[in-house]
Coordinates of C-alpha atoms in Angstrom, one line a residue:
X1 CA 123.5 105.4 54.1
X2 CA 120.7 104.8 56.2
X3 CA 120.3 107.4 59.5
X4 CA 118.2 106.2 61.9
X5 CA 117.5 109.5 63.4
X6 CA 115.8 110.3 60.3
X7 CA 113.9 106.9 60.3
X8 CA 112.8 107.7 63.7
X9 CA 112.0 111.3 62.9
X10 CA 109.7 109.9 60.1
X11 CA 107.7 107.7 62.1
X12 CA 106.9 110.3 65.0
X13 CA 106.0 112.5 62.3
X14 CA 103.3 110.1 60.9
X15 CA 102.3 108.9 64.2
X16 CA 102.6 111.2 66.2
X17 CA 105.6 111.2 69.4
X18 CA 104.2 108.5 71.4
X19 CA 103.1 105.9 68.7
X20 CA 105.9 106.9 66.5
X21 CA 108.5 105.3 69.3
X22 CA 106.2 102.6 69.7
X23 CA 107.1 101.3 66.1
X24 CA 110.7 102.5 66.3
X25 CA 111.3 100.3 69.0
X26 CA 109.8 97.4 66.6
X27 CA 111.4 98.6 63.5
X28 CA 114.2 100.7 64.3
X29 CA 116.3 100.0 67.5
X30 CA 115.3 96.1 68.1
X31 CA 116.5 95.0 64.5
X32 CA 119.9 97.1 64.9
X33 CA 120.3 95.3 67.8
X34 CA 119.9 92.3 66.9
X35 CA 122.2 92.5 63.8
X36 CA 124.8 94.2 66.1
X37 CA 128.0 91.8 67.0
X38 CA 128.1 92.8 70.6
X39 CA 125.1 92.7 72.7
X40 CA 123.3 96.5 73.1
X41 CA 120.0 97.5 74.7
X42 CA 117.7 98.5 71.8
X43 CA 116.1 101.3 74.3
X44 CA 119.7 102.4 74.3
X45 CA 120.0 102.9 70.5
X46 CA 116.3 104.0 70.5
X47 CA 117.8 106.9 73.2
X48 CA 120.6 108.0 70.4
X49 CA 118.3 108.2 67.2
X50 CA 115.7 110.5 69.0
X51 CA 118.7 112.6 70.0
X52 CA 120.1 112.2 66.2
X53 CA 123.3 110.8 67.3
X54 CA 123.7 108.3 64.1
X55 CA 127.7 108.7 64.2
X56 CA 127.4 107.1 68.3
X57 CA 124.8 104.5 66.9
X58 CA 127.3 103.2 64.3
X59 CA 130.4 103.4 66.4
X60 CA 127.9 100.9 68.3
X61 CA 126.9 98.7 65.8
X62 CA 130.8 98.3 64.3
X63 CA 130.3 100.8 61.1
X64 CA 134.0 102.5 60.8
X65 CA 134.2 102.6 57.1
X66 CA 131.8 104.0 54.5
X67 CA 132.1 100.1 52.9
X68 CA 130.7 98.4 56.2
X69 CA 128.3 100.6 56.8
X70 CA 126.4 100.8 53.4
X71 CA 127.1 97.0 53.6
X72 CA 125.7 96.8 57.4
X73 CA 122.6 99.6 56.5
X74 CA 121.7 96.7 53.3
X75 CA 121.0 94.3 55.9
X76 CA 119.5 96.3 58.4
X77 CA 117.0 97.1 55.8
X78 CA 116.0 93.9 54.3
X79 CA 115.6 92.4 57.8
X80 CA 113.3 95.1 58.9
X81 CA 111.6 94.7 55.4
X82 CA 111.0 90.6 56.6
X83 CA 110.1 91.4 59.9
X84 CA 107.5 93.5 58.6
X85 CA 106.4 90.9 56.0
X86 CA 106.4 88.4 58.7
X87 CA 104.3 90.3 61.4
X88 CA 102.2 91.7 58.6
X89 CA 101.1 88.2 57.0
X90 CA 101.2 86.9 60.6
X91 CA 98.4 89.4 61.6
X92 CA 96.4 88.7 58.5
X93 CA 96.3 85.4 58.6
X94 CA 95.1 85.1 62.2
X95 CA 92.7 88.2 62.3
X96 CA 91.0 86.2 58.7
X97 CA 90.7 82.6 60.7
X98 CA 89.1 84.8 63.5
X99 CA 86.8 86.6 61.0
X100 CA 85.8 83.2 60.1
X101 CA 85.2 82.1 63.0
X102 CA 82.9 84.9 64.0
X103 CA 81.0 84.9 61.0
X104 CA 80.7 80.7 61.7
X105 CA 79.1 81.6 65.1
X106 CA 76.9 84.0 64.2
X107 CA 73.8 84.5 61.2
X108 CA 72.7 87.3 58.9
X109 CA 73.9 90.0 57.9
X110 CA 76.5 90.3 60.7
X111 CA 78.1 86.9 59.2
X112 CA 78.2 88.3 55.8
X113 CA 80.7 91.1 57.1
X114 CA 82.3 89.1 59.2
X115 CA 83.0 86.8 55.9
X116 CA 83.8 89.7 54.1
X117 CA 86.6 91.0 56.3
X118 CA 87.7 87.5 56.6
X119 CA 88.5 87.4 52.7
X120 CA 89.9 90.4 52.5
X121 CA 92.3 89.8 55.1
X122 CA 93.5 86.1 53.6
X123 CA 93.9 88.3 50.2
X124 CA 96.0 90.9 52.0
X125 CA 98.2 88.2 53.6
X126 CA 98.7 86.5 50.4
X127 CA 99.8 90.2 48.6
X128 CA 102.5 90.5 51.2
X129 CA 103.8 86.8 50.7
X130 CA 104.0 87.7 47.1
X131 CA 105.7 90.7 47.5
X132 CA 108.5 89.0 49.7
X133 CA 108.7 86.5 47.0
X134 CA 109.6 89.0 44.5
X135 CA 111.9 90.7 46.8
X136 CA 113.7 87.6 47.3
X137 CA 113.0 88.0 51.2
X138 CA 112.5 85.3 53.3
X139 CA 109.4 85.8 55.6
X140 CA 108.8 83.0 58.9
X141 CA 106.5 83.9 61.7
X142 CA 108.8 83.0 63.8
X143 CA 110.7 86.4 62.7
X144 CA 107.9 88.2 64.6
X145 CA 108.2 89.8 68.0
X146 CA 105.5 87.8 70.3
X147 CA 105.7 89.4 73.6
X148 CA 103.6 88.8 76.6
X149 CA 100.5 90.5 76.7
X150 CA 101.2 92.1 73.1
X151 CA 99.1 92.0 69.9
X152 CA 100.3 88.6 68.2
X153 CA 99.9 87.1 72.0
X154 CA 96.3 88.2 72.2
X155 CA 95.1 87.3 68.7
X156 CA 96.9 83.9 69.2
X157 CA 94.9 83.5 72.3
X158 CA 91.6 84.9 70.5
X159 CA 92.0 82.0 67.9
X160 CA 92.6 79.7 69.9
X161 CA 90.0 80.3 71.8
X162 CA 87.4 80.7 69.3
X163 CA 88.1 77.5 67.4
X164 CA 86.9 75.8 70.3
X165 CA 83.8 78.1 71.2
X166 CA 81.5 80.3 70.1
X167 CA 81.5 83.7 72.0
X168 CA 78.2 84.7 73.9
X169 CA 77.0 88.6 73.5
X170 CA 79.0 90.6 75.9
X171 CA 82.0 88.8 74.8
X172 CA 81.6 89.2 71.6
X173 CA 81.4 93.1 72.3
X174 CA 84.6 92.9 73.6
X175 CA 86.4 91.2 70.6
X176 CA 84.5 93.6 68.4
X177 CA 85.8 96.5 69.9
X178 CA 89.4 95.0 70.1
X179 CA 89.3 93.9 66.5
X180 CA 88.0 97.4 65.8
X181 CA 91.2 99.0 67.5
X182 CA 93.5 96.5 65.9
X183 CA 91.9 97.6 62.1
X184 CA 91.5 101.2 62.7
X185 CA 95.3 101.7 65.2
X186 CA 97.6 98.9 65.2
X187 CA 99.1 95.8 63.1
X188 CA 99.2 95.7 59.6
X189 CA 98.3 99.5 58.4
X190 CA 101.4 100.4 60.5
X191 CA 103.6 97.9 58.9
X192 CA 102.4 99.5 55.7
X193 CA 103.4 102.7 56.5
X194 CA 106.7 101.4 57.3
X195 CA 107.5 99.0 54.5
X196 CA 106.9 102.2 51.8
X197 CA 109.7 104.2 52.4
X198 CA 111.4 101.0 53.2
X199 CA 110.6 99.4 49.9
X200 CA 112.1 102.9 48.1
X201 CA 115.7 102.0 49.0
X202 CA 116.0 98.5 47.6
X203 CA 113.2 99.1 44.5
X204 CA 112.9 100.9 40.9
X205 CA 111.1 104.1 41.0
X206 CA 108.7 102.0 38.5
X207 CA 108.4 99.0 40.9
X208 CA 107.9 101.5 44.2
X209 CA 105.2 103.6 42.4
X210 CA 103.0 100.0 41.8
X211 CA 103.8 98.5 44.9
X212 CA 103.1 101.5 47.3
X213 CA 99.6 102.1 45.1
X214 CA 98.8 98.6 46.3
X215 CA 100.4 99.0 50.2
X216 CA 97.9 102.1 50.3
X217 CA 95.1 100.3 49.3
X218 CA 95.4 97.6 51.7
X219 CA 95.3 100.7 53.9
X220 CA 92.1 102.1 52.9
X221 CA 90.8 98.4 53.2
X222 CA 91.7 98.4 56.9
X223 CA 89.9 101.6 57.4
X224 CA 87.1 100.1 55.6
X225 CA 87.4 97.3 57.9
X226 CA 87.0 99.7 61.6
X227 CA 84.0 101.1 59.6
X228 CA 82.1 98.0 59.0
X229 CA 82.8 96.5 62.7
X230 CA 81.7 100.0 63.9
X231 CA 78.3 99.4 62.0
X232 CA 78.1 95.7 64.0
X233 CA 79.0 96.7 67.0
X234 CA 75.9 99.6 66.8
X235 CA 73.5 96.7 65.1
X236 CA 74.4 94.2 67.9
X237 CA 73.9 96.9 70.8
X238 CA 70.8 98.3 69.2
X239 CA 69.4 94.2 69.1
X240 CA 70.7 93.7 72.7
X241 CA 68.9 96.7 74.1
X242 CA 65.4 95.8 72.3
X243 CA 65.6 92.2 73.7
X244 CA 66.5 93.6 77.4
X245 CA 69.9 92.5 77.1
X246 CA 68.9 89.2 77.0
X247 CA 71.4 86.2 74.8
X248 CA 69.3 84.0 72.6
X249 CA 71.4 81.5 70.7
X250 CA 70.1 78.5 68.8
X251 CA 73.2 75.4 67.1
X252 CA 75.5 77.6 69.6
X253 CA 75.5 80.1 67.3
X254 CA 75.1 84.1 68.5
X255 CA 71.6 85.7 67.5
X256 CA 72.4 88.7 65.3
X257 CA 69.2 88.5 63.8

């Protein structure tokens, strides 16, 4: 049977207290509610599996009998695994067609990691789509979470706006250093972390052992990923400071020359 105090205990422990409840909330408390019959207040549930009250959070959710609840804790888990899926394909798909973009807009060696990342990240999105399919788990985007002024929100808006324009210097610091966040801190590396243990309780020990190989090599990617925008960013600053600050573009695309 699934405890989600010990689900929430795992991710503080990997992310430390703050972050941890962060993705609990997303994983954890919002899915449970979701699936419950009655309506509850996720931050409610979220309140009970830091205090390690599973027996109240079952009693909540309608889990009397050892049946319903190993029934109920089968769901629970293959939607958090699709919401995962969903949010993590999601993410890789837009941060790639922003990659693109970026490496469109700008020349040299800058473009060439920017098209680098930017095939990476369509090959990481299609490894998660395959993985679903194997699973037999349905993925939609519309499965995940797009809250104001959250992370899907802004890279929707960073797409949108990018397929229209190119971005001039300082604004291309900014979505450098946001990208770099997103690679090094947030999105699809934590959804990885999640869907491992996760994965265990509905796959073979021979099937985990494969799958989680690849999961933590999409990881490393992403790290990779924080590394090579850090090396842009210093270029670009470096260029910027030689030329006085000064933006020279030529076809509307940024010098990185």
């Amino acid at each position: 049977m699934m405890s989600p105090s010990k689900a929430y205990r795992l991710l503080t422990e990997l992310y430390g207290n703050e972050r941890g409840r962060l993705v609990a909330e997303l994983v954890i408390s919002k899915p449970l509610a979701a699936l419950a019959k009655s309506r509850i207040d996720p931050n409610q549930l979220l309140k009970l599996a830091e205090k390690g009250k599973d027996a109240e959070i079952l009693r909540m959710l309608g889990l009397f009998g050892f049946e319903a609840e190993a029934e109920k804790t089968t769901a629970d888990m293959s939607a958090v695994i699709s919401e995962a899926l969903s949010c993590a394909i999601l993410i890789e798909e837009l941060t790639s067609n922003i990659y693109k973009r970026l490496a469109d807009c700008a020349g040299g060696v800058t473009s060439i990691a920017f098209t680098y990342i930017a095939s990476e990240s369509s090959t990481h999105a299609d490894i998660f789509g395959f993985i679903a399919k194997d699973l037999g788990i349905d993925v939609d985007e519309n499965k995940c979470p797009v809250e104001p002024g959250g992370l899907m929100e802004q890279l929707k808006k960073m797409n949108r706006k990018l397929s229209e324009e190119c971005p001039r210097r300082t604004e291309l610091f900014n979505i450098l250093r946001f990208l770099a966040s997103l690679e090094e801190h947030v999105g699809e590396e934590d959804y990885t972390r999640i869907l491992i243990p996760a994965l265990r309780t509905v796959m073979s020990k021979k099937d985990i052992d494969v799958y989680e190989t690849i999961l933590e090599s999409i990881i490393r990617d992403e790290e990779n990923h924080a590394t090579i925008l850090q090396r842009v960013y210093e270029r670009l600053s470096s260029l910027s400071q030689s030329t006085g600050h000064s933006e020279r573009q030529t076809s509307n695309r940024v010098d990185t020359t």
